[in-house]
Coordinates of C-alpha atoms in Angstrom, one line a residue:
M1 CA 43.3 -72.2 -25.2
I2 CA 42.6 -71.2 -28.8
D3 CA 44.8 -68.3 -30.0
V4 CA 42.9 -66.1 -32.5
V5 CA 45.2 -63.9 -34.5
A6 CA 44.0 -60.9 -36.6
T7 CA 46.2 -60.3 -39.7
T8 CA 46.1 -59.8 -43.4
P9 CA 47.7 -61.1 -46.6
G10 CA 49.1 -57.6 -47.3
L11 CA 49.0 -55.8 -50.7
Y12 CA 47.2 -52.7 -49.4
P13 CA 45.6 -49.9 -51.5
L14 CA 47.9 -46.9 -52.0
P15 CA 46.7 -43.7 -50.3
D16 CA 45.3 -41.1 -52.7
W17 CA 48.1 -38.7 -51.9
A18 CA 50.7 -41.3 -52.8
K19 CA 49.0 -42.0 -56.2
D20 CA 49.1 -38.3 -57.0
D21 CA 52.7 -37.8 -55.7
L22 CA 54.2 -40.8 -57.4
S23 CA 52.4 -40.0 -60.7
D24 CA 53.9 -36.5 -60.6
L25 CA 57.4 -37.8 -59.7
K26 CA 57.7 -40.6 -62.2
G27 CA 54.9 -40.3 -64.6
H28 CA 52.5 -43.2 -65.0
Q29 CA 55.2 -45.9 -64.8
K30 CA 56.6 -46.1 -61.3
H31 CA 60.1 -47.5 -60.8
D32 CA 61.1 -49.9 -58.1
L33 CA 63.6 -49.1 -55.3
I34 CA 66.0 -51.7 -56.7
D35 CA 66.4 -49.6 -59.9
G36 CA 69.7 -47.7 -59.9
D37 CA 68.1 -44.7 -61.5
E38 CA 65.4 -44.2 -59.0
D39 CA 64.8 -40.7 -57.7
A40 CA 65.3 -40.2 -53.9
A41 CA 61.9 -38.5 -53.8
V42 CA 60.2 -41.7 -55.0
A43 CA 62.0 -43.7 -52.4
D44 CA 60.8 -41.2 -49.8
A45 CA 57.2 -41.4 -51.0
Y46 CA 57.2 -45.2 -50.7
A47 CA 58.7 -44.8 -47.2
D48 CA 55.9 -42.5 -46.2
V49 CA 53.4 -45.0 -47.6
R50 CA 55.0 -47.8 -45.6
A51 CA 54.7 -45.7 -42.4
D52 CA 51.0 -45.0 -43.1
F53 CA 50.4 -48.8 -43.6
V54 CA 52.1 -49.7 -40.3
A55 CA 50.3 -46.9 -38.4
D56 CA 46.9 -48.1 -39.8
Q57 CA 47.5 -51.6 -38.6
R58 CA 48.7 -50.5 -35.2
D59 CA 45.8 -48.2 -34.8
A60 CA 43.4 -51.0 -35.8
G61 CA 45.0 -53.4 -33.2
L62 CA 46.1 -56.2 -35.6
D63 CA 48.2 -59.0 -34.1
R64 CA 50.6 -59.1 -37.0
I65 CA 51.9 -56.1 -39.0
V66 CA 52.8 -56.5 -42.7
E67 CA 54.9 -54.1 -44.7
G68 CA 51.9 -53.5 -47.0
Q69 CA 53.6 -53.9 -50.4
G70 CA 53.0 -50.4 -51.6
R71 CA 55.7 -50.8 -54.2
W72 CA 54.2 -54.0 -55.7
D73 CA 52.7 -52.5 -58.8
D74 CA 52.8 -55.9 -60.4
M75 CA 51.0 -57.5 -57.5
L76 CA 52.2 -61.0 -56.7
A77 CA 54.6 -61.0 -59.7
H78 CA 56.6 -58.2 -58.1
P79 CA 59.4 -60.3 -56.6
L80 CA 60.3 -61.4 -60.1
T81 CA 59.7 -58.1 -62.0
V82 CA 62.5 -56.4 -60.1
Q83 CA 65.1 -59.1 -60.8
E84 CA 68.1 -58.7 -63.2
A85 CA 67.3 -62.1 -64.8
V86 CA 63.8 -60.9 -65.7
E87 CA 62.5 -58.8 -68.5
T88 CA 59.0 -57.3 -68.1
G89 CA 56.7 -58.2 -71.0
G90 CA 53.3 -57.1 -71.9
I91 CA 50.4 -56.3 -69.6
V92 CA 48.5 -59.3 -68.3
R93 CA 45.2 -59.5 -66.5
Y94 CA 45.6 -60.4 -62.8
Y95 CA 43.4 -63.5 -62.5
D96 CA 39.8 -62.5 -63.2
N97 CA 40.0 -59.0 -61.8
N98 CA 40.2 -55.6 -63.5
N99 CA 43.8 -55.3 -62.4
F100 CA 46.9 -55.9 -64.5
Y101 CA 50.6 -56.6 -64.1
R102 CA 53.6 -56.7 -66.3
D103 CA 54.5 -60.2 -67.4
P104 CA 57.8 -61.2 -65.8
R105 CA 59.8 -63.1 -68.5
V106 CA 62.6 -65.0 -66.9
V107 CA 65.6 -64.9 -69.3
A108 CA 68.5 -66.1 -67.1
D109 CA 69.2 -68.0 -63.9
L110 CA 67.2 -66.6 -61.0
D111 CA 69.2 -65.4 -57.9
A112 CA 67.8 -63.8 -54.8
S113 CA 68.3 -60.0 -54.6
G114 CA 67.2 -59.0 -51.1
D115 CA 64.5 -56.7 -52.5
V116 CA 61.7 -57.9 -50.2
A117 CA 64.1 -58.2 -47.3
A118 CA 65.0 -54.5 -47.7
E119 CA 61.3 -53.6 -47.5
L120 CA 60.9 -55.8 -44.3
D121 CA 64.0 -54.2 -42.7
A122 CA 62.4 -50.8 -43.3
A123 CA 59.1 -52.0 -41.8
A124 CA 60.8 -53.5 -38.8
D125 CA 62.4 -50.1 -38.1
L126 CA 58.9 -48.7 -37.7
L127 CA 57.6 -51.3 -35.2
D128 CA 57.3 -50.7 -31.4
D129 CA 58.1 -53.2 -28.7
G130 CA 55.4 -55.8 -28.7
D131 CA 54.6 -55.5 -32.4
A132 CA 54.9 -58.7 -34.4
L133 CA 56.2 -58.5 -38.0
Q134 CA 54.6 -60.7 -40.7
A135 CA 56.4 -61.3 -44.0
V136 CA 54.4 -61.8 -47.2
L137 CA 55.5 -63.5 -50.4
P138 CA 53.9 -65.2 -53.3
G139 CA 54.1 -68.9 -53.0
P140 CA 56.4 -70.6 -55.5
Y141 CA 53.7 -72.3 -57.5
T142 CA 51.7 -69.0 -57.9
L143 CA 54.8 -67.0 -58.8
A144 CA 55.8 -69.6 -61.4
D145 CA 52.2 -69.6 -62.7
L146 CA 52.2 -65.8 -63.1
A147 CA 55.6 -65.7 -64.9
T148 CA 56.8 -66.7 -68.3
D149 CA 59.8 -69.0 -68.6
D150 CA 62.2 -68.0 -71.4
H151 CA 65.2 -69.6 -69.9
Y152 CA 64.8 -73.0 -68.1
G153 CA 62.7 -74.6 -70.8
D154 CA 61.0 -77.1 -68.5
E155 CA 58.0 -76.5 -66.4
A156 CA 59.2 -78.6 -63.5
E157 CA 62.7 -77.1 -63.6
F158 CA 61.3 -73.6 -63.7
L159 CA 59.1 -74.3 -60.6
D160 CA 62.1 -75.7 -58.8
A161 CA 64.1 -72.6 -59.7
V162 CA 61.4 -70.3 -58.4
G163 CA 61.3 -72.2 -55.2
D164 CA 65.0 -71.9 -54.7
F165 CA 64.8 -68.2 -55.6
L166 CA 62.1 -67.5 -52.9
A167 CA 63.9 -69.6 -50.3
G168 CA 67.0 -67.4 -50.9
E169 CA 64.9 -64.2 -50.5
V170 CA 63.5 -65.6 -47.2
E171 CA 66.9 -66.3 -45.8
A172 CA 67.7 -62.6 -46.0
F173 CA 64.6 -61.5 -44.1
P174 CA 64.9 -59.8 -40.7
A175 CA 63.3 -61.6 -37.7
H176 CA 59.6 -62.1 -38.3
E177 CA 56.8 -63.9 -36.4
T178 CA 54.9 -65.2 -39.4
L179 CA 55.4 -65.7 -43.1
F180 CA 52.3 -65.8 -45.4
L181 CA 52.9 -67.5 -48.7
L182 CA 50.1 -66.4 -51.0
E183 CA 49.0 -69.2 -53.3
P184 CA 45.8 -68.3 -55.2
S185 CA 47.0 -70.2 -58.3
Y186 CA 47.1 -73.4 -56.2
V187 CA 43.3 -73.3 -56.2
T188 CA 42.5 -71.4 -59.4
N189 CA 44.9 -73.4 -61.6
A190 CA 45.8 -76.5 -59.6
P191 CA 49.3 -78.0 -60.2
G192 CA 48.0 -81.2 -61.8
E193 CA 49.5 -84.7 -61.6
D194 CA 52.8 -83.8 -63.1
L195 CA 53.5 -80.9 -60.7
N196 CA 51.6 -81.8 -57.5
E197 CA 54.5 -83.3 -55.6
L198 CA 57.0 -80.7 -56.9
A199 CA 54.8 -77.8 -55.9
S200 CA 54.5 -79.2 -52.4
K201 CA 58.2 -79.7 -52.2
A202 CA 58.9 -76.1 -53.4
I203 CA 56.6 -74.7 -50.7
D204 CA 58.3 -76.9 -48.1
R205 CA 61.7 -75.6 -49.3
V206 CA 60.6 -71.9 -48.9
A207 CA 59.0 -72.7 -45.5
G208 CA 62.2 -74.3 -44.4
A209 CA 64.2 -71.1 -45.0
T210 CA 62.6 -69.4 -41.9
D211 CA 62.0 -70.2 -38.3
A212 CA 58.8 -68.3 -38.3
D213 CA 55.3 -69.8 -38.5
V214 CA 54.4 -70.4 -42.2
V215 CA 50.9 -70.0 -43.5
V216 CA 50.0 -71.1 -47.1
Q217 CA 47.1 -68.7 -47.9
T218 CA 44.8 -69.5 -50.8
Y219 CA 41.9 -67.5 -52.1
W220 CA 39.0 -67.2 -54.6
E221 CA 38.4 -70.9 -55.0
A222 CA 38.5 -74.2 -53.0
F223 CA 41.2 -76.8 -53.3
E224 CA 41.1 -79.7 -55.6
E225 CA 41.4 -82.8 -53.4
T226 CA 44.6 -84.3 -55.0
A227 CA 46.4 -81.0 -54.9
Y228 CA 45.4 -80.5 -51.3
A229 CA 46.5 -84.0 -50.3
H230 CA 50.0 -83.3 -51.7
L231 CA 50.2 -79.9 -50.0
M232 CA 49.7 -81.7 -46.7
D233 CA 53.2 -83.2 -47.2
A234 CA 54.7 -79.7 -46.9
D235 CA 56.0 -78.8 -43.5
V236 CA 53.9 -75.6 -42.9
D237 CA 52.1 -74.4 -39.8
A238 CA 48.8 -73.5 -41.4
V239 CA 46.8 -73.6 -44.6
G240 CA 44.5 -70.7 -45.4
F241 CA 41.0 -71.2 -46.8
D242 CA 38.7 -68.6 -48.5
F243 CA 35.3 -68.8 -46.8
V244 CA 33.9 -65.8 -48.6
A245 CA 34.2 -66.5 -52.3
A246 CA 35.1 -70.2 -52.4
D247 CA 32.9 -73.3 -52.0
R248 CA 32.7 -73.7 -48.2
E249 CA 31.6 -77.3 -48.3
A250 CA 34.5 -78.2 -50.6
N251 CA 36.9 -76.5 -48.2
L252 CA 35.4 -78.4 -45.3
E253 CA 35.4 -81.7 -47.1
C254 CA 39.2 -81.4 -47.8
I255 CA 39.8 -80.5 -44.1
N256 CA 37.6 -83.2 -42.6
E257 CA 38.6 -86.0 -45.0
L258 CA 42.3 -85.3 -45.3
G259 CA 43.1 -83.3 -42.2
T260 CA 45.1 -80.1 -42.1
A261 CA 47.9 -78.4 -40.1
D262 CA 47.8 -77.7 -36.4
D263 CA 46.9 -74.1 -37.2
I264 CA 44.4 -72.7 -39.7
A265 CA 43.9 -69.4 -41.5
L266 CA 40.3 -68.3 -42.3
G267 CA 39.5 -65.8 -45.0
L268 CA 36.3 -64.4 -43.5
V269 CA 36.3 -60.7 -44.4
D270 CA 35.6 -59.8 -48.0
G271 CA 38.8 -58.2 -49.5
Q272 CA 37.0 -57.0 -52.7
N273 CA 33.6 -55.7 -51.4
T274 CA 33.2 -52.3 -49.9
L275 CA 30.5 -53.5 -47.4
V276 CA 32.2 -53.4 -44.0
E277 CA 31.4 -56.5 -42.0
D278 CA 30.2 -56.5 -38.4
P279 CA 32.9 -57.8 -36.0
E280 CA 30.4 -59.9 -34.1
T281 CA 29.3 -61.6 -37.4
V282 CA 33.0 -62.3 -38.3
A283 CA 33.5 -63.8 -34.8
E284 CA 30.5 -66.0 -35.3
R285 CA 32.0 -67.2 -38.6
V286 CA 35.1 -68.2 -36.8
E287 CA 33.0 -70.3 -34.3
W288 CA 31.0 -71.8 -37.2
V289 CA 34.1 -73.0 -39.0
H290 CA 35.5 -74.5 -35.8
D291 CA 32.2 -76.3 -35.3
Q292 CA 32.3 -77.8 -38.8
I293 CA 35.7 -79.4 -38.0
P294 CA 34.9 -81.5 -34.9
A295 CA 38.0 -83.8 -35.1
Q296 CA 40.5 -81.0 -34.7
A297 CA 41.2 -78.3 -32.2
F298 CA 43.5 -75.7 -33.7
D299 CA 46.4 -74.1 -31.7
T300 CA 46.1 -70.9 -33.7
T301 CA 43.4 -69.5 -35.9
Y302 CA 44.4 -66.6 -38.2
V303 CA 41.4 -64.4 -39.1
T304 CA 42.1 -62.5 -42.4
P305 CA 40.4 -61.0 -45.4
N306 CA 39.8 -63.6 -48.1
T307 CA 42.0 -61.7 -50.6
E308 CA 44.3 -58.8 -50.7
T309 CA 42.6 -55.5 -49.8
F310 CA 44.3 -53.7 -52.7
Y311 CA 40.9 -53.5 -54.5
L312 CA 39.2 -51.4 -51.8
P313 CA 39.0 -47.7 -51.2
V314 CA 41.5 -46.7 -48.4
N315 CA 38.8 -45.8 -45.9
K316 CA 37.0 -49.2 -46.4
H317 CA 40.4 -51.0 -46.1
Q318 CA 41.1 -49.2 -42.8
A319 CA 37.7 -50.0 -41.5
K320 CA 38.1 -53.7 -42.3
L321 CA 41.4 -53.8 -40.4
S322 CA 39.6 -52.7 -37.3
V323 CA 36.9 -55.3 -37.9
L324 CA 39.5 -58.1 -38.0
A325 CA 41.0 -57.0 -34.8
E326 CA 37.7 -56.7 -33.0
A327 CA 36.4 -60.0 -34.4
A328 CA 39.6 -61.8 -33.2
E329 CA 39.2 -60.5 -29.7
I330 CA 35.5 -61.5 -29.6
A331 CA 36.3 -65.0 -31.0
A332 CA 39.1 -65.5 -28.6
A333 CA 36.9 -64.5 -25.6
D334 CA 34.1 -66.8 -26.8
A335 CA 36.5 -69.7 -27.2
A336 CA 37.9 -69.2 -23.7
E337 CA 34.4 -69.1 -22.3
T338 CA 33.5 -72.3 -24.1
E339 CA 36.6 -74.0 -22.7
V340 CA 35.7 -73.0 -19.1
E341 CA 32.1 -74.3 -19.6
A342 CA 33.4 -77.6 -20.9

């Protein structure tokens, strides 16, 4: 029987009250919980944000609950920007969006700090029996791509160090059902011949640091065939494909020609558009993708937004969480009915 799981890649929009409160508490530059000079009131505000994020997901009925990454002002660069070995440089545009992050400039050997693990510990404390925690991290290739190396001096050595750093972070995580490694750079700025094998090995190393199911989630564009072929060497449970913004046929060509993992993640809800999809339509998209991949029956299909929902107004974000949960239920029921008829 096909297992259809409703989840998200995290990075949620801050509630309006939190934007106002944090601005008042710390001015326009928020500090991170790892900073020794952080005010307890700021930590409390982030804790309240986390509680809101968890409650929203539970109310929507998602199958996996993420921490929400309310503290990640620097988006996917965050796990580096809070490290002692990193200095934050100037403001950089986040891919092609009207969002920005502080350039993390690595100036010394990277070492895991437990920053993300502390967030996940706090999220785990909010879960009820039966809830399933999902961890979220940038993938090693994307994190290296977003950063500036002012220490290692070699692109391959730097990527290798980032992979080791993320694996160390994962080793400190509390028990979690799933780990999403977010790898938009893998498709927007593919590794290239000199880094293809190393990028795959770095992902494999991070995935090997957890017993959870690991999903490599890409978005915005489709895979280049060579990069995808190398990624298939990594021991991950699922690869995620953007079926909203990316070239669908290119995605399907990679899957049908080169195969994919036993599970699959489908970006089917628009994480950047305020139009709220109909659950039945999203469920039909799940069936359509399955129909386009006749040679493979997936054990688990993750149904997600195609990108982070950070870009959305909070009410639209919340509405799309419910759409995901309803669509997954419909898709699972439809798949079960098809199996019975067969």
